[in-house]
């Protein structure tokens, strides 16, 4: 097991927090296993005229969990994810990937990159049974193959084309269609970053969830849409809703200034994808 660095330095903090999270997840979902995939470490320093030499405090939060459930009880995976995250947020923010146990076991036997990496490196914080004994004996390696390199090139190309389409619609004063194309560009970049970076494919159009998932690969992503102010939230909401509302709802409106701001943010996501992919595959980014 090779967990991430924060886990080593803050193991006592993790032990205290994960117990509460495990209890919450077990209460909601009765999982077979829970893996800790990652977390965020926040630093805070507060000084005043009454307390100048205050030390810097640190706390871990924003956990990333893989949760394996044997019986989905006729619920979709995204429904389980939302249900678990809503329960856990009473304790701390959590991003979950939920898989059916049989699916993960099948992936592990096949040497699926995501499944094998989790098995070899993630911290198992809950296990209800001795699972995957046979599957783990024959797991294949996790080397990067040509499929992931091709997916990077194809995904980045599509993201660039969607962005170019958005800019064309902006010139033509078709702001709602420009917003839709921005959503498509962001979605394509984030899906590609997640798939080529972890091997996991997220079947969602939700930009917020894709941003959280892809932050497993790039630490820069959470700062693009911080959502700390009402303006931040309003701007992100315009992008999030563009997938459906920009095409089907007459009351969806977006002005040129907001489009320009979102364009720069989506372009930055694309640059992150280009940089991560180029370093991973030693491949030049496709020409614009």
PDB file of C-alpha atoms in Angstrom:
ATOM      1  CA  UNK A   1       0.000   0.000   0.000  1.00  0.00           C
ATOM      2  CA  UNK A   2       1.384   3.422  -1.032  1.00  0.00           C
ATOM      3  CA  UNK A   3      -1.042   6.091   0.205  1.00  0.00           C
ATOM      4  CA  UNK A   4      -0.633   9.792  -0.555  1.00  0.00           C
ATOM      5  CA  UNK A   5       1.798  11.930   1.469  1.00  0.00           C
ATOM      6  CA  UNK A   6      -0.807  13.811   3.534  1.00  0.00           C
ATOM      7  CA  UNK A   7      -1.983  10.500   4.955  1.00  0.00           C
ATOM      8  CA  UNK A   8       1.459   9.781   6.404  1.00  0.00           C
ATOM      9  CA  UNK A   9       1.817  13.183   8.062  1.00  0.00           C
ATOM     10  CA  UNK A  10      -1.756  13.385   9.381  1.00  0.00           C
ATOM     11  CA  UNK A  11      -2.496   9.749  10.187  1.00  0.00           C
ATOM     12  CA  UNK A  12      -3.917  10.495  13.639  1.00  0.00           C
ATOM     13  CA  UNK A  13      -6.276  13.079  12.178  1.00  0.00           C
ATOM     14  CA  UNK A  14      -7.391  10.642   9.496  1.00  0.00           C
ATOM     15  CA  UNK A  15      -8.048   7.907  12.046  1.00  0.00           C
ATOM     16  CA  UNK A  16     -10.311  10.185  14.075  1.00  0.00           C
ATOM     17  CA  UNK A  17     -12.228  11.577  11.091  1.00  0.00           C
ATOM     18  CA  UNK A  18     -12.572   8.413   9.054  1.00  0.00           C
ATOM     19  CA  UNK A  19     -14.283   6.570  11.899  1.00  0.00           C
ATOM     20  CA  UNK A  20     -17.146   9.056  11.770  1.00  0.00           C
ATOM     21  CA  UNK A  21     -17.297   8.931   7.989  1.00  0.00           C
ATOM     22  CA  UNK A  22     -17.338   5.141   7.931  1.00  0.00           C
ATOM     23  CA  UNK A  23     -20.207   5.078  10.424  1.00  0.00           C
ATOM     24  CA  UNK A  24     -22.156   7.514   8.241  1.00  0.00           C
ATOM     25  CA  UNK A  25     -21.562   5.538   5.036  1.00  0.00           C
ATOM     26  CA  UNK A  26     -22.378   2.201   6.658  1.00  0.00           C
ATOM     27  CA  UNK A  27     -25.586   3.668   8.037  1.00  0.00           C
ATOM     28  CA  UNK A  28     -26.692   4.823   4.582  1.00  0.00           C
ATOM     29  CA  UNK A  29     -25.353   2.192   2.188  1.00  0.00           C
ATOM     30  CA  UNK A  30     -24.145  -0.973   3.995  1.00  0.00           C
ATOM     31  CA  UNK A  31     -21.045  -1.170   1.758  1.00  0.00           C
ATOM     32  CA  UNK A  32     -18.690  -4.082   1.216  1.00  0.00           C
ATOM     33  CA  UNK A  33     -15.596  -1.860   1.191  1.00  0.00           C
ATOM     34  CA  UNK A  34     -14.587   1.779   1.477  1.00  0.00           C
ATOM     35  CA  UNK A  35     -11.251   3.000   0.076  1.00  0.00           C
ATOM     36  CA  UNK A  36      -9.690   6.367   0.876  1.00  0.00           C
ATOM     37  CA  UNK A  37      -8.452   7.786  -2.440  1.00  0.00           C
ATOM     38  CA  UNK A  38      -7.331  11.244  -1.337  1.00  0.00           C
ATOM     39  CA  UNK A  39      -7.974  14.314   0.789  1.00  0.00           C
ATOM     40  CA  UNK A  40      -7.222  18.025   0.997  1.00  0.00           C
ATOM     41  CA  UNK A  41      -5.073  19.708   3.634  1.00  0.00           C
ATOM     42  CA  UNK A  42      -6.061  23.247   4.576  1.00  0.00           C
ATOM     43  CA  UNK A  43      -3.778  25.701   6.368  1.00  0.00           C
ATOM     44  CA  UNK A  44      -4.995  28.706   8.337  1.00  0.00           C
ATOM     45  CA  UNK A  45      -3.122  31.415  10.230  1.00  0.00           C
ATOM     46  CA  UNK A  46      -4.951  34.069  12.242  1.00  0.00           C
ATOM     47  CA  UNK A  47      -3.220  37.041  13.864  1.00  0.00           C
ATOM     48  CA  UNK A  48      -4.486  40.113  15.672  1.00  0.00           C
ATOM     49  CA  UNK A  49      -3.189  42.983  17.779  1.00  0.00           C
ATOM     50  CA  UNK A  50      -3.937  40.770  20.788  1.00  0.00           C
ATOM     51  CA  UNK A  51      -2.400  37.569  19.439  1.00  0.00           C
ATOM     52  CA  UNK A  52       0.459  38.266  17.077  1.00  0.00           C
ATOM     53  CA  UNK A  53       2.575  35.061  17.201  1.00  0.00           C
ATOM     54  CA  UNK A  54      -0.290  32.710  16.310  1.00  0.00           C
ATOM     55  CA  UNK A  55       0.873  29.417  14.776  1.00  0.00           C
ATOM     56  CA  UNK A  56      -0.471  28.051  11.531  1.00  0.00           C
ATOM     57  CA  UNK A  57      -3.186  25.455  12.029  1.00  0.00           C
ATOM     58  CA  UNK A  58      -3.916  22.604   9.632  1.00  0.00           C
ATOM     59  CA  UNK A  59      -6.888  20.371   9.062  1.00  0.00           C
ATOM     60  CA  UNK A  60      -7.742  17.645   6.599  1.00  0.00           C
ATOM     61  CA  UNK A  61     -11.019  17.712   4.699  1.00  0.00           C
ATOM     62  CA  UNK A  62     -12.626  17.051   1.328  1.00  0.00           C
ATOM     63  CA  UNK A  63     -12.153  13.295   1.408  1.00  0.00           C
ATOM     64  CA  UNK A  64     -12.316  11.223  -1.771  1.00  0.00           C
ATOM     65  CA  UNK A  65     -13.823   7.778  -1.254  1.00  0.00           C
ATOM     66  CA  UNK A  66     -14.434   4.728  -3.412  1.00  0.00           C
ATOM     67  CA  UNK A  67     -17.402   2.821  -2.037  1.00  0.00           C
ATOM     68  CA  UNK A  68     -18.268  -0.711  -3.138  1.00  0.00           C
ATOM     69  CA  UNK A  69     -21.873  -1.845  -2.715  1.00  0.00           C
ATOM     70  CA  UNK A  70     -23.074  -5.369  -3.411  1.00  0.00           C
ATOM     71  CA  UNK A  71     -26.800  -4.635  -3.812  1.00  0.00           C
ATOM     72  CA  UNK A  72     -27.737  -1.323  -5.442  1.00  0.00           C
ATOM     73  CA  UNK A  73     -31.420  -1.842  -4.525  1.00  0.00           C
ATOM     74  CA  UNK A  74     -32.653  -0.537  -7.872  1.00  0.00           C
ATOM     75  CA  UNK A  75     -30.841   2.779  -7.421  1.00  0.00           C
ATOM     76  CA  UNK A  76     -28.500   4.304  -9.980  1.00  0.00           C
ATOM     77  CA  UNK A  77     -24.878   4.847  -8.976  1.00  0.00           C
ATOM     78  CA  UNK A  78     -25.296   8.625  -9.021  1.00  0.00           C
ATOM     79  CA  UNK A  79     -28.249   8.320  -6.649  1.00  0.00           C
ATOM     80  CA  UNK A  80     -26.083   6.417  -4.152  1.00  0.00           C
ATOM     81  CA  UNK A  81     -23.311   8.991  -4.552  1.00  0.00           C
ATOM     82  CA  UNK A  82     -25.659  11.891  -3.828  1.00  0.00           C
ATOM     83  CA  UNK A  83     -27.260  10.100  -0.891  1.00  0.00           C
ATOM     84  CA  UNK A  84     -23.930   9.235   0.741  1.00  0.00           C
ATOM     85  CA  UNK A  85     -22.415  12.671   0.146  1.00  0.00           C
ATOM     86  CA  UNK A  86     -25.456  14.423   1.590  1.00  0.00           C
ATOM     87  CA  UNK A  87     -25.164  12.300   4.730  1.00  0.00           C
ATOM     88  CA  UNK A  88     -21.413  12.782   5.056  1.00  0.00           C
ATOM     89  CA  UNK A  89     -21.457  16.552   4.565  1.00  0.00           C
ATOM     90  CA  UNK A  90     -22.859  16.836   8.071  1.00  0.00           C
ATOM     91  CA  UNK A  91     -19.371  15.717   9.123  1.00  0.00           C
ATOM     92  CA  UNK A  92     -17.191  17.076   6.298  1.00  0.00           C
ATOM     93  CA  UNK A  93     -17.229  17.470   2.501  1.00  0.00           C
ATOM     94  CA  UNK A  94     -16.821  14.129   0.724  1.00  0.00           C
ATOM     95  CA  UNK A  95     -16.612  13.181  -2.943  1.00  0.00           C
ATOM     96  CA  UNK A  96     -17.575   9.589  -3.655  1.00  0.00           C
ATOM     97  CA  UNK A  97     -17.240   7.121  -6.476  1.00  0.00           C
ATOM     98  CA  UNK A  98     -19.733   4.300  -5.996  1.00  0.00           C
ATOM     99  CA  UNK A  99     -19.340   1.000  -7.828  1.00  0.00           C
ATOM    100  CA  UNK A 100     -21.132  -2.294  -7.555  1.00  0.00           C
ATOM    101  CA  UNK A 101     -18.839  -4.814  -5.906  1.00  0.00           C
ATOM    102  CA  UNK A 102     -19.144  -7.274  -8.796  1.00  0.00           C
ATOM    103  CA  UNK A 103     -18.068  -4.562 -11.257  1.00  0.00           C
ATOM    104  CA  UNK A 104     -14.950  -3.723  -9.282  1.00  0.00           C
ATOM    105  CA  UNK A 105     -14.049  -7.390  -8.904  1.00  0.00           C
ATOM    106  CA  UNK A 106     -14.427  -7.889 -12.658  1.00  0.00           C
ATOM    107  CA  UNK A 107     -12.223  -4.860 -13.331  1.00  0.00           C
ATOM    108  CA  UNK A 108      -9.607  -6.118 -10.905  1.00  0.00           C
ATOM    109  CA  UNK A 109      -9.437  -9.513 -12.600  1.00  0.00           C
ATOM    110  CA  UNK A 110      -9.056  -7.814 -15.994  1.00  0.00           C
ATOM    111  CA  UNK A 111      -6.235  -5.561 -14.782  1.00  0.00           C
ATOM    112  CA  UNK A 112      -8.312  -2.401 -15.181  1.00  0.00           C
ATOM    113  CA  UNK A 113      -5.997   0.517 -14.438  1.00  0.00           C
ATOM    114  CA  UNK A 114      -8.292   2.277 -11.970  1.00  0.00           C
ATOM    115  CA  UNK A 115      -9.177  -0.895 -10.059  1.00  0.00           C
ATOM    116  CA  UNK A 116      -5.568  -2.082  -9.816  1.00  0.00           C
ATOM    117  CA  UNK A 117      -4.246   1.304  -8.701  1.00  0.00           C
ATOM    118  CA  UNK A 118      -6.870   1.454  -5.967  1.00  0.00           C
ATOM    119  CA  UNK A 119      -6.046  -2.080  -4.834  1.00  0.00           C
ATOM    120  CA  UNK A 120      -2.320  -1.427  -4.724  1.00  0.00           C
ATOM    121  CA  UNK A 121      -2.257   2.105  -3.280  1.00  0.00           C
ATOM    122  CA  UNK A 122      -5.522   3.186  -1.651  1.00  0.00           C
ATOM    123  CA  UNK A 123      -6.181   2.948   2.076  1.00  0.00           C
ATOM    124  CA  UNK A 124      -9.017   0.480   2.867  1.00  0.00           C
ATOM    125  CA  UNK A 125     -10.835   2.172   5.747  1.00  0.00           C
ATOM    126  CA  UNK A 126     -13.706  -0.320   5.925  1.00  0.00           C
ATOM    127  CA  UNK A 127     -14.164  -3.947   4.863  1.00  0.00           C
ATOM    128  CA  UNK A 128     -17.193  -6.073   5.647  1.00  0.00           C
ATOM    129  CA  UNK A 129     -15.759  -9.326   4.275  1.00  0.00           C
ATOM    130  CA  UNK A 130     -12.609 -10.883   2.847  1.00  0.00           C
ATOM    131  CA  UNK A 131     -13.195  -9.849  -0.731  1.00  0.00           C
ATOM    132  CA  UNK A 132     -11.289 -10.255  -3.983  1.00  0.00           C
ATOM    133  CA  UNK A 133      -8.819 -12.856  -2.724  1.00  0.00           C
ATOM    134  CA  UNK A 134      -8.834 -14.726  -6.045  1.00  0.00           C
ATOM    135  CA  UNK A 135      -9.048 -11.604  -8.194  1.00  0.00           C
ATOM    136  CA  UNK A 136      -6.042 -10.002  -6.504  1.00  0.00           C
ATOM    137  CA  UNK A 137      -3.796 -12.981  -7.241  1.00  0.00           C
ATOM    138  CA  UNK A 138      -3.825 -12.405 -10.991  1.00  0.00           C
ATOM    139  CA  UNK A 139      -4.061  -8.661 -11.410  1.00  0.00           C
ATOM    140  CA  UNK A 140      -2.225  -7.252 -14.385  1.00  0.00           C
ATOM    141  CA  UNK A 141       0.078  -4.246 -14.430  1.00  0.00           C
ATOM    142  CA  UNK A 142      -1.049  -0.641 -14.689  1.00  0.00           C
ATOM    143  CA  UNK A 143       1.234   0.552 -17.468  1.00  0.00           C
ATOM    144  CA  UNK A 144       0.075   3.396 -19.697  1.00  0.00           C
ATOM    145  CA  UNK A 145      -0.864   2.007 -23.072  1.00  0.00           C
ATOM    146  CA  UNK A 146      -1.617   3.498 -26.466  1.00  0.00           C
ATOM    147  CA  UNK A 147      -5.362   3.598 -25.749  1.00  0.00           C
ATOM    148  CA  UNK A 148      -4.878   6.231 -23.064  1.00  0.00           C
ATOM    149  CA  UNK A 149      -2.563   8.254 -25.277  1.00  0.00           C
ATOM    150  CA  UNK A 150      -5.124   8.174 -28.088  1.00  0.00           C
ATOM    151  CA  UNK A 151      -7.903   9.131 -25.667  1.00  0.00           C
ATOM    152  CA  UNK A 152      -5.826  12.109 -24.541  1.00  0.00           C
ATOM    153  CA  UNK A 153      -5.243  13.328 -28.090  1.00  0.00           C
ATOM    154  CA  UNK A 154      -8.869  12.747 -29.142  1.00  0.00           C
ATOM    155  CA  UNK A 155     -10.281  14.320 -25.979  1.00  0.00           C
ATOM    156  CA  UNK A 156      -8.093  17.420 -26.165  1.00  0.00           C
ATOM    157  CA  UNK A 157      -8.913  17.853 -29.848  1.00  0.00           C
ATOM    158  CA  UNK A 158     -12.648  17.715 -29.137  1.00  0.00           C
ATOM    159  CA  UNK A 159     -12.314  20.130 -26.216  1.00  0.00           C
ATOM    160  CA  UNK A 160     -10.492  22.612 -28.459  1.00  0.00           C
ATOM    161  CA  UNK A 161     -13.116  22.300 -31.192  1.00  0.00           C
ATOM    162  CA  UNK A 162     -15.974  22.891 -28.749  1.00  0.00           C
ATOM    163  CA  UNK A 163     -14.161  25.970 -27.449  1.00  0.00           C
ATOM    164  CA  UNK A 164     -13.646  27.249 -30.993  1.00  0.00           C
ATOM    165  CA  UNK A 165     -17.347  26.660 -31.646  1.00  0.00           C
ATOM    166  CA  UNK A 166     -18.244  28.676 -28.553  1.00  0.00           C
ATOM    167  CA  UNK A 167     -16.079  31.574 -29.697  1.00  0.00           C
ATOM    168  CA  UNK A 168     -17.762  31.503 -33.119  1.00  0.00           C
ATOM    169  CA  UNK A 169     -21.215  31.595 -31.517  1.00  0.00           C
ATOM    170  CA  UNK A 170     -20.066  34.544 -29.380  1.00  0.00           C
ATOM    171  CA  UNK A 171     -19.054  36.451 -32.518  1.00  0.00           C
ATOM    172  CA  UNK A 172     -22.475  35.680 -33.978  1.00  0.00           C
ATOM    173  CA  UNK A 173     -24.158  36.946 -30.748  1.00  0.00           C
ATOM    174  CA  UNK A 174     -25.653  33.492 -30.080  1.00  0.00           C
ATOM    175  CA  UNK A 175     -24.815  33.576 -26.387  1.00  0.00           C
ATOM    176  CA  UNK A 176     -26.891  30.621 -25.218  1.00  0.00           C
ATOM    177  CA  UNK A 177     -25.364  28.295 -27.802  1.00  0.00           C
ATOM    178  CA  UNK A 178     -21.935  29.678 -26.942  1.00  0.00           C
ATOM    179  CA  UNK A 179     -22.567  28.710 -23.303  1.00  0.00           C
ATOM    180  CA  UNK A 180     -23.628  25.198 -24.329  1.00  0.00           C
ATOM    181  CA  UNK A 181     -20.419  24.754 -26.327  1.00  0.00           C
ATOM    182  CA  UNK A 182     -18.404  26.003 -23.339  1.00  0.00           C
ATOM    183  CA  UNK A 183     -20.065  23.345 -21.199  1.00  0.00           C
ATOM    184  CA  UNK A 184     -19.169  20.706 -23.785  1.00  0.00           C
ATOM    185  CA  UNK A 185     -15.567  21.879 -23.912  1.00  0.00           C
ATOM    186  CA  UNK A 186     -15.229  21.809 -20.121  1.00  0.00           C
ATOM    187  CA  UNK A 187     -16.928  18.415 -19.892  1.00  0.00           C
ATOM    188  CA  UNK A 188     -14.679  16.948 -22.571  1.00  0.00           C
ATOM    189  CA  UNK A 189     -11.514  18.281 -20.916  1.00  0.00           C
ATOM    190  CA  UNK A 190     -12.480  17.014 -17.473  1.00  0.00           C
ATOM    191  CA  UNK A 191     -13.621  13.600 -18.701  1.00  0.00           C
ATOM    192  CA  UNK A 192     -10.375  13.175 -20.611  1.00  0.00           C
ATOM    193  CA  UNK A 193      -8.258  14.316 -17.677  1.00  0.00           C
ATOM    194  CA  UNK A 194     -10.020  11.860 -15.379  1.00  0.00           C
ATOM    195  CA  UNK A 195      -9.936   8.938 -17.814  1.00  0.00           C
ATOM    196  CA  UNK A 196      -6.302   9.289 -18.860  1.00  0.00           C
ATOM    197  CA  UNK A 197      -5.141  10.228 -15.367  1.00  0.00           C
ATOM    198  CA  UNK A 198      -6.893   7.490 -13.384  1.00  0.00           C
ATOM    199  CA  UNK A 199      -8.439   5.030 -15.836  1.00  0.00           C
ATOM    200  CA  UNK A 200     -11.920   5.825 -14.485  1.00  0.00           C
ATOM    201  CA  UNK A 201     -14.732   6.955 -16.784  1.00  0.00           C
ATOM    202  CA  UNK A 202     -17.421   9.089 -15.152  1.00  0.00           C
ATOM    203  CA  UNK A 203     -20.762   8.841 -16.903  1.00  0.00           C
ATOM    204  CA  UNK A 204     -22.062  12.290 -15.968  1.00  0.00           C
ATOM    205  CA  UNK A 205     -22.602  15.715 -17.508  1.00  0.00           C
ATOM    206  CA  UNK A 206     -22.323  17.388 -14.102  1.00  0.00           C
ATOM    207  CA  UNK A 207     -19.407  19.836 -14.299  1.00  0.00           C
ATOM    208  CA  UNK A 208     -19.225  20.152 -10.520  1.00  0.00           C
ATOM    209  CA  UNK A 209     -18.783  16.426 -10.019  1.00  0.00           C
ATOM    210  CA  UNK A 210     -16.329  16.161 -12.909  1.00  0.00           C
ATOM    211  CA  UNK A 211     -14.260  18.990 -11.409  1.00  0.00           C
ATOM    212  CA  UNK A 212     -14.113  17.181  -8.082  1.00  0.00           C
ATOM    213  CA  UNK A 213     -13.236  13.846  -9.693  1.00  0.00           C
ATOM    214  CA  UNK A 214     -10.575  15.369 -11.953  1.00  0.00           C
ATOM    215  CA  UNK A 215      -8.980  17.121  -8.968  1.00  0.00           C
ATOM    216  CA  UNK A 216      -7.696  13.658  -8.089  1.00  0.00           C
ATOM    217  CA  UNK A 217      -5.335  14.258 -11.010  1.00  0.00           C
ATOM    218  CA  UNK A 218      -4.758  18.030 -10.853  1.00  0.00           C
ATOM    219  CA  UNK A 219      -4.570  20.074  -7.640  1.00  0.00           C
ATOM    220  CA  UNK A 220      -5.198  23.274  -9.653  1.00  0.00           C
ATOM    221  CA  UNK A 221      -8.800  22.541 -10.628  1.00  0.00           C
ATOM    222  CA  UNK A 222     -10.640  23.463  -7.396  1.00  0.00           C
ATOM    223  CA  UNK A 223      -9.292  27.027  -7.627  1.00  0.00           C
ATOM    224  CA  UNK A 224     -10.826  27.663 -11.063  1.00  0.00           C
ATOM    225  CA  UNK A 225     -14.373  27.763  -9.685  1.00  0.00           C
ATOM    226  CA  UNK A 226     -13.920  28.606  -5.980  1.00  0.00           C
ATOM    227  CA  UNK A 227     -17.628  29.427  -5.346  1.00  0.00           C
ATOM    228  CA  UNK A 228     -16.815  31.464  -2.247  1.00  0.00           C
ATOM    229  CA  UNK A 229     -19.023  34.420  -3.180  1.00  0.00           C
ATOM    230  CA  UNK A 230     -22.494  34.773  -4.661  1.00  0.00           C
ATOM    231  CA  UNK A 231     -20.885  35.994  -7.890  1.00  0.00           C
ATOM    232  CA  UNK A 232     -18.688  32.877  -8.010  1.00  0.00           C
ATOM    233  CA  UNK A 233     -21.729  30.662  -7.499  1.00  0.00           C
ATOM    234  CA  UNK A 234     -23.807  32.528 -10.074  1.00  0.00           C
ATOM    235  CA  UNK A 235     -21.084  32.225 -12.713  1.00  0.00           C
ATOM    236  CA  UNK A 236     -20.566  28.522 -12.102  1.00  0.00           C
ATOM    237  CA  UNK A 237     -24.317  27.946 -12.166  1.00  0.00           C
ATOM    238  CA  UNK A 238     -24.492  29.494 -15.641  1.00  0.00           C
ATOM    239  CA  UNK A 239     -21.989  26.928 -16.922  1.00  0.00           C
ATOM    240  CA  UNK A 240     -23.529  24.027 -15.022  1.00  0.00           C
ATOM    241  CA  UNK A 241     -27.019  24.722 -16.387  1.00  0.00           C
ATOM    242  CA  UNK A 242     -25.875  25.390 -19.945  1.00  0.00           C
ATOM    243  CA  UNK A 243     -26.000  21.699 -20.887  1.00  0.00           C
ATOM    244  CA  UNK A 244     -29.815  21.589 -20.777  1.00  0.00           C
ATOM    245  CA  UNK A 245     -31.156  25.078 -20.107  1.00  0.00           C
ATOM    246  CA  UNK A 246     -29.234  26.799 -22.916  1.00  0.00           C
ATOM    247  CA  UNK A 247     -30.946  24.526 -25.442  1.00  0.00           C
ATOM    248  CA  UNK A 248     -34.392  23.931 -24.018  1.00  0.00           C
ATOM    249  CA  UNK A 249     -35.364  26.754 -21.631  1.00  0.00           C
ATOM    250  CA  UNK A 250     -36.297  30.198 -22.908  1.00  0.00           C
ATOM    251  CA  UNK A 251     -35.443  31.893 -19.600  1.00  0.00           C
ATOM    252  CA  UNK A 252     -31.752  30.926 -19.771  1.00  0.00           C
ATOM    253  CA  UNK A 253     -29.767  34.116 -20.389  1.00  0.00           C
ATOM    254  CA  UNK A 254     -26.054  34.860 -20.297  1.00  0.00           C
ATOM    255  CA  UNK A 255     -24.317  38.124 -21.152  1.00  0.00           C
ATOM    256  CA  UNK A 256     -21.081  38.653 -23.047  1.00  0.00           C
ATOM    257  CA  UNK A 257     -19.027  39.533 -19.957  1.00  0.00           C
ATOM    258  CA  UNK A 258     -20.019  36.310 -18.202  1.00  0.00           C
ATOM    259  CA  UNK A 259     -19.284  34.343 -21.359  1.00  0.00           C
ATOM    260  CA  UNK A 260     -15.830  35.879 -21.606  1.00  0.00           C
ATOM    261  CA  UNK A 261     -15.071  35.074 -17.968  1.00  0.00           C
ATOM    262  CA  UNK A 262     -16.252  31.488 -18.368  1.00  0.00           C
ATOM    263  CA  UNK A 263     -14.296  31.144 -21.601  1.00  0.00           C
ATOM    264  CA  UNK A 264     -11.056  31.968 -19.787  1.00  0.00           C
ATOM    265  CA  UNK A 265     -11.840  29.458 -17.061  1.00  0.00           C
ATOM    266  CA  UNK A 266     -12.654  26.698 -19.571  1.00  0.00           C
ATOM    267  CA  UNK A 267      -9.502  27.531 -21.514  1.00  0.00           C
ATOM    268  CA  UNK A 268      -7.504  27.147 -18.291  1.00  0.00           C
ATOM    269  CA  UNK A 269      -9.012  23.674 -17.717  1.00  0.00           C
ATOM    270  CA  UNK A 270      -7.960  22.811 -21.246  1.00  0.00           C
ATOM    271  CA  UNK A 271      -4.422  24.022 -20.580  1.00  0.00           C
ATOM    272  CA  UNK A 272      -4.248  21.825 -17.482  1.00  0.00           C
ATOM    273  CA  UNK A 273      -5.349  18.817 -19.551  1.00  0.00           C
ATOM    274  CA  UNK A 274      -2.770  19.636 -22.212  1.00  0.00           C
ATOM    275  CA  UNK A 275       0.025  19.957 -19.653  1.00  0.00           C
ATOM    276  CA  UNK A 276      -0.880  16.788 -17.718  1.00  0.00           C
ATOM    277  CA  UNK A 277      -1.324  14.746 -20.889  1.00  0.00           C
ATOM    278  CA  UNK A 278       1.852  15.999 -22.506  1.00  0.00           C
ATOM    279  CA  UNK A 279       3.870  15.102 -19.398  1.00  0.00           C
ATOM    280  CA  UNK A 280       2.222  11.707 -19.079  1.00  0.00           C
ATOM    281  CA  UNK A 281       2.494  10.619 -22.688  1.00  0.00           C
ATOM    282  CA  UNK A 282       5.301  12.819 -23.995  1.00  0.00           C
ATOM    283  CA  UNK A 283       2.859  13.866 -26.690  1.00  0.00           C
ATOM    284  CA  UNK A 284       2.598  17.320 -28.198  1.00  0.00           C
ATOM    285  CA  UNK A 285      -0.783  18.960 -27.825  1.00  0.00           C
ATOM    286  CA  UNK A 286      -2.888  19.069 -31.009  1.00  0.00           C
ATOM    287  CA  UNK A 287      -2.649  22.317 -32.919  1.00  0.00           C
ATOM    288  CA  UNK A 288      -5.472  24.761 -32.386  1.00  0.00           C
TER     289      UNK A 288
END
